[in-house]
Amino acid sequence: MTTFKDRSDVFADLGTKLSIAEIFETLVDGSVPIRLTAYDGSATGPENSEFQLDIRTPRGINYLVNAPGDLGMARAYIAGDMSVGGVHPGNPYDILRAMNQLKFRRPSALALVTIARSLGWERIKPIAPPPQETLPRWRRIALEGLLHSKTRDAGAIQHHYDVSNTFYEHVLGPSMTYTCAVYGKEDWSLEQAQENKYRLVFEKLRLREGDRLLDIGCGWGGMVRYAAKRGVRVIGATLSAAQAEWAQRKLAEEGLTELAEVRHSDYRDVPESGFDAVSSIGLTEHIGVQNYPSYFGYVKSKLRDGGLFLNHCITRPDNTRTTRAGDFIDRYVFPDGELIGSGRIISEIQNTGLEVLHEENLREHYALTLREWCENLTANWDACVAEAGEGTAKVWGLYMAGSQLGFQRNVVQLHQVLGVKLPADGNWTVPLRPWWQP
């Protein structure tokens, strides 16, 4: 069937009016891979599709017309103006996989005139997004100052992590660990794999009883507790007040306060130095690629000679594309977040004078981790909605399921990089071969 998006001459006909399904077709480059229905009774896409999108309100098509792509779709879905059939909102992985080839484009000027005439000019004026959405990057710069100032970084972290500790307990499970787990086997439980991740970091850093560890961007203190239970003295730092409060309470409950503390603090404000090791698990994504020299220089300044550093973060599969996240991630999930390939990270670590000893890619492990988080969100959906609201719960389901797909398809990766601060004479202070169990 010839659709309106295939015939630009149709848009020149001033009498043409489009149905909602036809408007959707004008926004799509190629065929619609799943069934789409709309409040005006129109439909497009395969009738036998396992999945269905339903644009329920004029506001939903407004979001799509004004932001064709993942941002407009997310707005309509999160606000409740577009429903999704065939999947649970806590885990929309299957429909995202089915929609993976769906490509959007901006409508031409003629098409936009026809869309406006079909809907009414008032209906296509930009409207306020859902309350879960933060301001676009350019407006955040105007209101909050330059990227990655201490104030702006604190706001970005609070946007994501101060949702609700109870909400995160439902999603993350008992470990309260919001970073990639490390699986020995695919059938391991999430808790087994998270414990194994901390074990791996601990062993790579050659930590021993009595050593001193600085864990920057420590979250709810999982690495802090793991190390303290083994006699290591630990300082953790997080910009999230909710995380710091939860972590301090947990340290007290487990009798670890004499060995460990978690500070509500920018890592740059930790005055102590001379640490035997520094761990950074899931922080690098937040600091900005242009700040890598000062960041890794800071790490070096905190280590004693011979001290070890482990950087664990999400990366891109190469070092050539933009570092900025897409609109949905930037507005709803990680404001100001940036990613680059492991090659750039390794180069910046080396450029500060740290020697890189080892790196590994844990991409498939993060896909497995995200699958477990989605299952937790689905199993605890009612409690999560009661705690944080349906819109916020939808954001997390959409983000985690989309990320699982991204890791599986090598859109993003997860790298651990291990480095050492050599003494002035350059002598190694570590064994000749890797000393940890994989």
Short mmCIF file of C-alpha atoms in Angstrom, two decimals:
data_model
loop_
_atom_site.label_atom_id
_atom_site.label_comp_id
_atom_site.label_asym_id
_atom_site.label_seq_id
_atom_site.Cartn_x
_atom_site.Cartn_y
_atom_site.Cartn_z
CA MET A 1 0.00 0.00 0.00
CA THR A 2 1.30 3.48 -0.83
CA THR A 3 1.36 5.54 2.31
CA PHE A 4 1.37 9.29 2.73
CA LYS A 5 5.03 9.32 3.71
CA ASP A 6 5.85 7.88 0.28
CA ARG A 7 4.19 10.70 -1.70
CA SER A 8 5.34 14.26 -1.14
CA ASP A 9 2.76 15.49 -3.68
CA VAL A 10 -0.01 14.54 -1.25
CA PHE A 11 1.23 17.14 1.19
CA ALA A 12 0.92 19.84 -1.45
CA ASP A 13 -2.83 19.21 -1.64
CA LEU A 14 -4.26 21.77 0.76
CA GLY A 15 -7.33 19.60 1.31
CA THR A 16 -5.40 16.60 2.61
CA LYS A 17 -5.99 15.53 6.19
CA LEU A 18 -4.20 12.62 7.80
CA SER A 19 -5.29 10.08 10.36
CA ILE A 20 -3.14 9.58 13.46
CA ALA A 21 -1.71 6.37 12.01
CA GLU A 22 -0.81 8.20 8.78
CA ILE A 23 0.84 10.98 10.80
CA PHE A 24 2.90 8.34 12.59
CA GLU A 25 3.94 6.94 9.22
CA THR A 26 5.22 10.34 8.10
CA LEU A 27 7.54 10.34 11.13
CA VAL A 28 8.98 6.89 10.38
CA ASP A 29 11.76 6.17 7.90
CA GLY A 30 10.77 2.79 6.50
CA SER A 31 8.06 0.39 7.58
CA VAL A 32 6.39 0.25 10.99
CA PRO A 33 7.55 -3.07 12.51
CA ILE A 34 4.76 -3.51 15.10
CA ARG A 35 1.06 -2.75 15.27
CA LEU A 36 0.11 0.84 16.08
CA THR A 37 -3.41 1.98 16.86
CA ALA A 38 -4.71 5.42 17.77
CA TYR A 39 -7.56 7.18 19.51
CA ASP A 40 -9.17 8.12 16.16
CA GLY A 41 -9.59 4.44 15.24
CA SER A 42 -6.77 4.37 12.68
CA ALA A 43 -4.02 1.76 12.63
CA THR A 44 -0.79 0.82 10.86
CA GLY A 45 1.82 -1.92 11.01
CA PRO A 46 1.36 -5.70 10.76
CA GLU A 47 -2.02 -6.89 12.03
CA ASN A 48 -0.54 -10.11 13.41
CA SER A 49 2.14 -8.34 15.47
CA GLU A 50 2.82 -9.77 18.92
CA PHE A 51 3.14 -6.22 20.25
CA GLN A 52 1.02 -3.11 20.02
CA LEU A 53 1.42 0.60 20.66
CA ASP A 54 -1.75 2.60 21.26
CA ILE A 55 -1.63 6.40 21.04
CA ARG A 56 -4.43 7.21 23.41
CA THR A 57 -4.60 11.01 23.47
CA PRO A 58 -3.85 14.10 21.37
CA ARG A 59 -1.04 14.91 23.79
CA GLY A 60 0.65 11.65 22.81
CA ILE A 61 0.83 12.53 19.11
CA ASN A 62 1.96 16.05 20.08
CA TYR A 63 4.96 14.55 21.87
CA LEU A 64 5.81 12.43 18.83
CA VAL A 65 5.46 15.25 16.29
CA ASN A 66 7.60 17.66 18.29
CA ALA A 67 10.33 15.13 19.14
CA PRO A 68 10.30 12.28 16.60
CA GLY A 69 12.43 9.48 18.03
CA ASP A 70 13.22 8.01 21.42
CA LEU A 71 12.50 11.24 23.33
CA GLY A 72 9.00 11.73 21.93
CA MET A 73 8.13 8.06 22.33
CA ALA A 74 9.39 8.12 25.90
CA ARG A 75 7.37 11.22 26.75
CA ALA A 76 4.15 9.72 25.43
CA TYR A 77 4.77 6.40 27.19
CA ILE A 78 5.86 7.83 30.55
CA ALA A 79 2.97 10.31 30.64
CA GLY A 80 0.46 7.54 29.95
CA ASP A 81 -0.55 8.90 26.54
CA MET A 82 0.77 5.83 24.75
CA SER A 83 0.19 2.33 26.07
CA VAL A 84 2.25 -0.74 25.23
CA GLY A 85 0.61 -4.10 24.67
CA GLY A 86 2.34 -7.46 24.90
CA VAL A 87 4.91 -6.69 27.64
CA HIS A 88 5.00 -5.69 31.30
CA PRO A 89 5.98 -2.03 31.89
CA GLY A 90 8.69 -3.19 34.27
CA ASN A 91 10.45 -5.05 31.46
CA PRO A 92 9.64 -3.80 27.92
CA TYR A 93 12.72 -5.58 26.55
CA ASP A 94 10.84 -7.72 24.02
CA ILE A 95 9.00 -4.83 22.37
CA LEU A 96 12.18 -2.72 22.29
CA ARG A 97 13.92 -5.58 20.52
CA ALA A 98 11.04 -5.81 18.02
CA MET A 99 11.26 -2.04 17.46
CA ASN A 100 15.04 -1.98 17.12
CA GLN A 101 14.88 -1.19 13.38
CA LEU A 102 12.29 1.58 13.81
CA LYS A 103 13.88 4.79 12.55
CA PHE A 104 12.36 8.25 12.89
CA ARG A 105 12.87 11.39 10.85
CA ARG A 106 11.80 14.99 11.08
CA PRO A 107 8.78 15.72 8.86
CA SER A 108 9.32 18.01 5.89
CA ALA A 109 7.84 21.51 5.92
CA LEU A 110 4.96 20.40 3.67
CA ALA A 111 4.31 17.35 5.80
CA LEU A 112 4.32 19.48 8.94
CA VAL A 113 1.73 21.83 7.42
CA THR A 114 -0.48 18.85 6.58
CA ILE A 115 -0.02 17.39 10.09
CA ALA A 116 -0.93 20.76 11.62
CA ARG A 117 -4.02 21.07 9.45
CA SER A 118 -5.05 17.52 10.33
CA LEU A 119 -4.67 17.98 14.08
CA GLY A 120 -5.28 21.70 14.37
CA TRP A 121 -2.48 24.21 14.83
CA GLU A 122 -3.05 24.41 18.58
CA ARG A 123 -2.47 20.70 18.90
CA ILE A 124 1.11 20.75 17.60
CA LYS A 125 2.46 23.59 19.70
CA PRO A 126 5.20 22.26 22.04
CA ILE A 127 3.85 21.38 25.47
CA ALA A 128 5.41 20.61 28.84
CA PRO A 129 7.08 17.18 29.07
CA PRO A 130 6.38 14.71 31.91
CA PRO A 131 7.67 15.85 35.31
CA GLN A 132 10.35 13.14 35.34
CA GLU A 133 12.19 14.95 32.52
CA THR A 134 14.98 17.39 33.36
CA LEU A 135 15.85 20.43 31.27
CA PRO A 136 17.79 20.11 28.01
CA ARG A 137 21.55 20.42 28.32
CA TRP A 138 21.76 23.97 26.94
CA ARG A 139 19.23 25.22 29.48
CA ARG A 140 21.00 23.44 32.32
CA ILE A 141 24.18 25.29 31.35
CA ALA A 142 22.33 28.62 31.45
CA LEU A 143 20.70 27.93 34.82
CA GLU A 144 23.20 25.72 36.63
CA GLY A 145 26.57 26.72 35.22
CA LEU A 146 29.24 24.90 33.31
CA LEU A 147 29.28 21.13 32.88
CA HIS A 148 30.70 19.16 35.81
CA SER A 149 31.04 21.95 38.31
CA LYS A 150 30.60 20.58 41.83
CA THR A 151 27.12 22.10 42.11
CA ARG A 152 25.95 20.83 38.76
CA ASP A 153 27.39 17.35 39.31
CA ALA A 154 25.59 17.16 42.65
CA GLY A 155 22.30 18.05 40.96
CA ALA A 156 22.79 15.43 38.25
CA ILE A 157 23.55 12.70 40.78
CA GLN A 158 20.61 13.65 42.96
CA HIS A 159 18.28 13.53 39.93
CA HIS A 160 19.13 9.90 39.36
CA TYR A 161 20.04 8.41 42.73
CA ASP A 162 17.83 10.24 45.20
CA VAL A 163 14.62 8.74 43.81
CA SER A 164 14.03 6.56 46.87
CA ASN A 165 16.19 4.07 48.71
CA THR A 166 13.16 1.81 49.08
CA PHE A 167 12.57 1.90 45.32
CA TYR A 168 16.16 0.87 44.68
CA GLU A 169 15.93 -1.91 47.27
CA HIS A 170 13.08 -3.40 45.24
CA VAL A 171 15.02 -3.15 41.97
CA LEU A 172 18.61 -3.88 42.98
CA GLY A 173 18.03 -6.51 45.64
CA PRO A 174 19.84 -6.98 48.97
CA SER A 175 23.28 -5.91 47.74
CA MET A 176 22.02 -2.42 46.73
CA THR A 177 24.59 -2.45 43.96
CA TYR A 178 23.84 -0.34 40.90
CA THR A 179 26.78 -1.43 38.76
CA CYS A 180 27.59 -4.39 36.56
CA ALA A 181 27.86 -7.75 38.30
CA VAL A 182 30.41 -10.39 37.28
CA TYR A 183 28.98 -13.84 36.53
CA GLY A 184 30.87 -17.09 36.79
CA LYS A 185 27.97 -18.84 35.08
CA GLU A 186 24.85 -17.48 33.41
CA ASP A 187 22.58 -19.19 35.94
CA TRP A 188 24.17 -17.46 38.94
CA SER A 189 21.87 -15.34 41.06
CA LEU A 190 22.27 -11.58 40.99
CA GLU A 191 23.56 -11.61 44.56
CA GLN A 192 26.20 -14.23 43.73
CA ALA A 193 27.37 -12.18 40.78
CA GLN A 194 27.50 -8.89 42.67
CA GLU A 195 29.46 -10.49 45.50
CA ASN A 196 31.80 -11.92 42.87
CA LYS A 197 32.29 -8.45 41.34
CA TYR A 198 33.41 -7.04 44.68
CA ARG A 199 35.65 -10.06 45.19
CA LEU A 200 37.24 -9.46 41.79
CA VAL A 201 37.88 -5.76 42.49
CA PHE A 202 39.25 -6.58 45.95
CA GLU A 203 41.67 -9.16 44.56
CA LYS A 204 42.78 -7.01 41.63
CA LEU A 205 43.66 -4.25 44.11
CA ARG A 206 45.67 -6.74 46.22
CA LEU A 207 43.95 -5.51 49.36
CA ARG A 208 44.99 -6.99 52.70
CA GLU A 209 43.88 -6.50 56.28
CA GLY A 210 45.11 -3.12 57.51
CA ASP A 211 45.29 -1.56 54.04
CA ARG A 212 43.59 1.74 53.23
CA LEU A 213 41.06 2.01 50.37
CA LEU A 214 39.36 5.08 48.88
CA ASP A 215 36.15 4.18 47.01
CA ILE A 216 34.99 7.21 44.99
CA GLY A 217 31.41 7.29 43.78
CA CYS A 218 30.68 4.55 46.31
CA GLY A 219 26.90 4.45 45.92
CA TRP A 220 25.22 2.58 48.77
CA GLY A 221 28.59 1.33 49.97
CA GLY A 222 28.76 -2.20 48.62
CA MET A 223 32.51 -2.13 47.98
CA VAL A 224 33.06 -0.27 51.24
CA ARG A 225 31.33 -3.00 53.23
CA TYR A 226 32.99 -5.84 51.33
CA ALA A 227 36.47 -4.46 52.02
CA ALA A 228 35.76 -3.48 55.64
CA LYS A 229 34.54 -6.99 56.44
CA ARG A 230 38.02 -8.15 55.45
CA GLY A 231 39.85 -5.74 57.72
CA VAL A 232 40.50 -2.93 55.22
CA ARG A 233 40.07 0.68 56.35
CA VAL A 234 37.80 2.40 53.84
CA ILE A 235 36.54 5.87 53.00
CA GLY A 236 33.65 6.03 50.54
CA ALA A 237 32.34 9.23 48.94
CA THR A 238 29.02 9.85 47.18
CA LEU A 239 27.18 12.98 46.05
CA SER A 240 23.84 11.41 46.93
CA ALA A 241 22.60 12.24 50.42
CA ALA A 242 20.15 9.32 50.27
CA GLN A 243 22.91 6.87 49.41
CA ALA A 244 25.21 8.17 52.15
CA GLU A 245 22.50 7.93 54.80
CA TRP A 246 21.60 4.35 53.78
CA ALA A 247 25.26 3.29 53.63
CA GLN A 248 26.15 4.75 57.03
CA ARG A 249 23.18 3.03 58.63
CA LYS A 250 24.18 -0.29 57.03
CA LEU A 251 27.77 0.08 58.27
CA ALA A 252 26.46 0.63 61.80
CA GLU A 253 24.14 -2.38 61.59
CA GLU A 254 27.03 -4.60 60.51
CA GLY A 255 29.45 -3.25 63.12
CA LEU A 256 31.86 -1.78 60.59
CA THR A 257 31.99 1.88 61.59
CA GLU A 258 35.44 1.60 63.19
CA LEU A 259 36.90 0.55 59.87
CA ALA A 260 34.73 2.33 57.31
CA GLU A 261 32.73 5.46 56.60
CA VAL A 262 30.67 6.78 53.72
CA ARG A 263 30.70 10.54 53.27
CA HIS A 264 28.13 12.70 51.53
CA SER A 265 30.87 14.47 49.64
CA ASP A 266 32.28 15.28 46.25
CA TYR A 267 35.23 12.98 45.75
CA ARG A 268 37.33 16.07 45.04
CA ASP A 269 36.79 17.19 48.63
CA VAL A 270 38.34 14.11 50.27
CA PRO A 271 41.53 15.49 51.88
CA GLU A 272 43.24 12.22 52.90
CA SER A 273 45.92 10.66 50.69
CA GLY A 274 48.49 7.84 50.78
CA PHE A 275 45.92 5.13 50.08
CA ASP A 276 47.00 1.62 49.20
CA ALA A 277 44.26 1.47 46.57
CA VAL A 278 41.54 3.55 44.92
CA SER A 279 38.41 2.03 43.38
CA SER A 280 36.05 3.84 41.05
CA ILE A 281 33.04 1.68 40.22
CA GLY A 282 30.52 3.45 38.00
CA LEU A 283 31.71 7.04 38.48
CA THR A 284 33.64 7.81 35.29
CA GLU A 285 30.39 8.05 33.27
CA HIS A 286 29.45 11.14 35.29
CA ILE A 287 32.62 13.25 35.25
CA GLY A 288 32.92 14.29 31.58
CA VAL A 289 35.56 13.16 29.10
CA GLN A 290 37.28 16.55 29.09
CA ASN A 291 37.80 16.18 32.83
CA TYR A 292 39.64 12.85 32.56
CA PRO A 293 43.11 14.42 32.98
CA SER A 294 42.19 16.10 36.26
CA TYR A 295 40.18 13.06 37.40
CA PHE A 296 42.95 10.53 36.88
CA GLY A 297 45.48 13.04 38.16
CA TYR A 298 43.42 13.27 41.35
CA VAL A 299 43.44 9.47 41.66
CA LYS A 300 47.21 9.39 41.26
CA SER A 301 47.61 12.05 43.97
CA LYS A 302 45.66 9.90 46.44
CA LEU A 303 47.80 6.77 45.99
CA ARG A 304 51.00 5.86 47.74
CA ASP A 305 53.88 4.71 45.56
CA GLY A 306 53.02 1.18 44.46
CA GLY A 307 49.31 1.76 45.08
CA LEU A 308 46.74 0.27 42.71
CA PHE A 309 43.74 1.85 40.99
CA LEU A 310 40.74 0.12 39.41
CA ASN A 311 38.36 1.95 37.08
CA HIS A 312 35.08 0.20 36.29
CA CYS A 313 32.75 2.02 33.88
CA ILE A 314 30.43 1.86 30.88
CA THR A 315 32.19 2.59 27.59
CA ARG A 316 31.48 2.91 23.91
CA PRO A 317 32.80 0.22 21.53
CA ASP A 318 35.11 2.75 19.85
CA ASN A 319 36.69 6.15 20.46
CA THR A 320 35.36 8.06 17.45
CA ARG A 321 31.71 8.93 18.03
CA THR A 322 30.10 11.58 20.19
CA THR A 323 30.58 11.24 23.91
CA ARG A 324 27.14 12.57 24.79
CA ALA A 325 24.22 10.35 25.69
CA GLY A 326 21.01 10.36 23.65
CA ASP A 327 18.15 12.67 24.51
CA PHE A 328 16.19 10.13 26.56
CA ILE A 329 19.18 9.14 28.71
CA ASP A 330 20.28 12.77 29.15
CA ARG A 331 16.83 14.09 30.08
CA TYR A 332 15.48 11.20 32.14
CA VAL A 333 18.32 9.06 33.46
CA PHE A 334 21.88 10.46 33.58
CA PRO A 335 21.93 14.23 33.04
CA ASP A 336 25.33 15.33 31.70
CA GLY A 337 26.53 11.73 31.37
CA GLU A 338 29.26 11.04 28.81
CA LEU A 339 30.80 7.86 27.40
CA ILE A 340 33.89 7.11 25.32
CA GLY A 341 35.80 3.98 24.35
CA SER A 342 38.22 2.15 26.63
CA GLY A 343 41.12 3.27 24.45
CA ARG A 344 40.62 6.90 25.46
CA ILE A 345 40.29 5.92 29.12
CA ILE A 346 43.49 3.88 29.04
CA SER A 347 45.34 6.69 27.26
CA GLU A 348 44.24 9.25 29.83
CA ILE A 349 45.27 6.98 32.71
CA GLN A 350 48.67 6.50 31.11
CA ASN A 351 49.04 10.22 30.41
CA THR A 352 48.76 10.99 34.12
CA GLY A 353 51.69 8.69 34.83
CA LEU A 354 49.86 5.59 36.05
CA GLU A 355 50.93 2.32 34.43
CA VAL A 356 48.08 0.22 33.04
CA LEU A 357 48.46 -3.43 34.05
CA HIS A 358 45.28 -5.00 32.76
CA GLU A 359 41.90 -4.33 31.18
CA GLU A 360 38.89 -6.48 30.41
CA ASN A 361 35.50 -6.07 28.80
CA LEU A 362 32.47 -7.28 30.80
CA ARG A 363 29.82 -6.32 28.24
CA GLU A 364 27.78 -9.55 28.41
CA HIS A 365 27.87 -9.45 32.20
CA TYR A 366 26.04 -6.12 32.21
CA ALA A 367 23.32 -7.49 29.93
CA LEU A 368 22.78 -10.30 32.45
CA THR A 369 22.75 -7.81 35.34
CA LEU A 370 20.15 -5.59 33.66
CA ARG A 371 17.96 -8.60 32.93
CA GLU A 372 17.88 -9.35 36.66
CA TRP A 373 17.07 -5.75 37.57
CA CYS A 374 14.18 -5.73 35.10
CA GLU A 375 12.85 -8.94 36.58
CA ASN A 376 13.05 -7.40 40.06
CA LEU A 377 11.18 -4.30 38.90
CA THR A 378 8.49 -6.45 37.31
CA ALA A 379 8.12 -8.66 40.40
CA ASN A 380 7.90 -5.60 42.68
CA TRP A 381 6.00 -3.35 40.28
CA ASP A 382 3.13 -2.36 42.58
CA ALA A 383 5.49 -1.53 45.43
CA CYS A 384 7.77 0.47 43.11
CA VAL A 385 4.82 2.46 41.73
CA ALA A 386 3.56 3.13 45.25
CA GLU A 387 7.01 4.35 46.28
CA ALA A 388 8.08 6.46 43.29
CA GLY A 389 5.06 6.83 41.01
CA GLU A 390 4.13 5.04 37.81
CA GLY A 391 5.96 7.49 35.55
CA THR A 392 9.27 7.04 37.36
CA ALA A 393 8.86 3.26 37.43
CA LYS A 394 8.25 3.35 33.67
CA VAL A 395 11.42 5.40 33.16
CA TRP A 396 13.49 2.76 34.93
CA GLY A 397 11.88 -0.13 33.08
CA LEU A 398 12.45 1.58 29.74
CA TYR A 399 16.01 2.57 30.59
CA MET A 400 17.11 -0.80 31.94
CA ALA A 401 15.48 -2.88 29.20
CA GLY A 402 16.91 -0.59 26.52
CA SER A 403 20.34 -0.80 28.12
CA GLN A 404 20.17 -4.59 28.21
CA LEU A 405 19.55 -4.55 24.48
CA GLY A 406 22.38 -2.06 24.00
CA PHE A 407 24.91 -4.26 25.79
CA GLN A 408 23.79 -7.34 23.89
CA ARG A 409 24.19 -5.57 20.55
CA ASN A 410 27.55 -3.98 21.38
CA VAL A 411 26.21 -0.44 21.38
CA VAL A 412 27.87 -0.06 24.78
CA GLN A 413 30.44 -2.03 26.74
CA LEU A 414 31.75 -2.25 30.32
CA HIS A 415 35.47 -2.12 31.00
CA GLN A 416 37.60 -2.60 34.06
CA VAL A 417 41.07 -1.03 33.85
CA LEU A 418 43.72 -1.73 36.48
CA GLY A 419 46.64 0.64 36.98
CA VAL A 420 49.54 1.15 39.38
CA LYS A 421 51.39 4.22 40.64
CA LEU A 422 55.01 3.25 40.13
CA PRO A 423 57.70 4.49 42.50
CA ALA A 424 60.27 6.94 41.09
CA ASP A 425 62.68 4.14 40.15
CA GLY A 426 60.01 2.44 38.02
CA ASN A 427 60.29 -0.90 39.83
CA TRP A 428 57.20 -3.08 39.80
CA THR A 429 55.55 -3.68 43.15
CA VAL A 430 53.18 -6.36 41.83
CA PRO A 431 53.61 -10.00 40.74
CA LEU A 432 54.78 -10.74 37.22
CA ARG A 433 51.48 -12.33 36.21
CA PRO A 434 47.81 -11.65 37.15
CA TRP A 435 47.25 -12.66 40.75
CA TRP A 436 43.47 -12.71 40.96
CA GLN A 437 40.94 -15.39 40.15
CA PRO A 438 38.89 -14.40 37.05
#
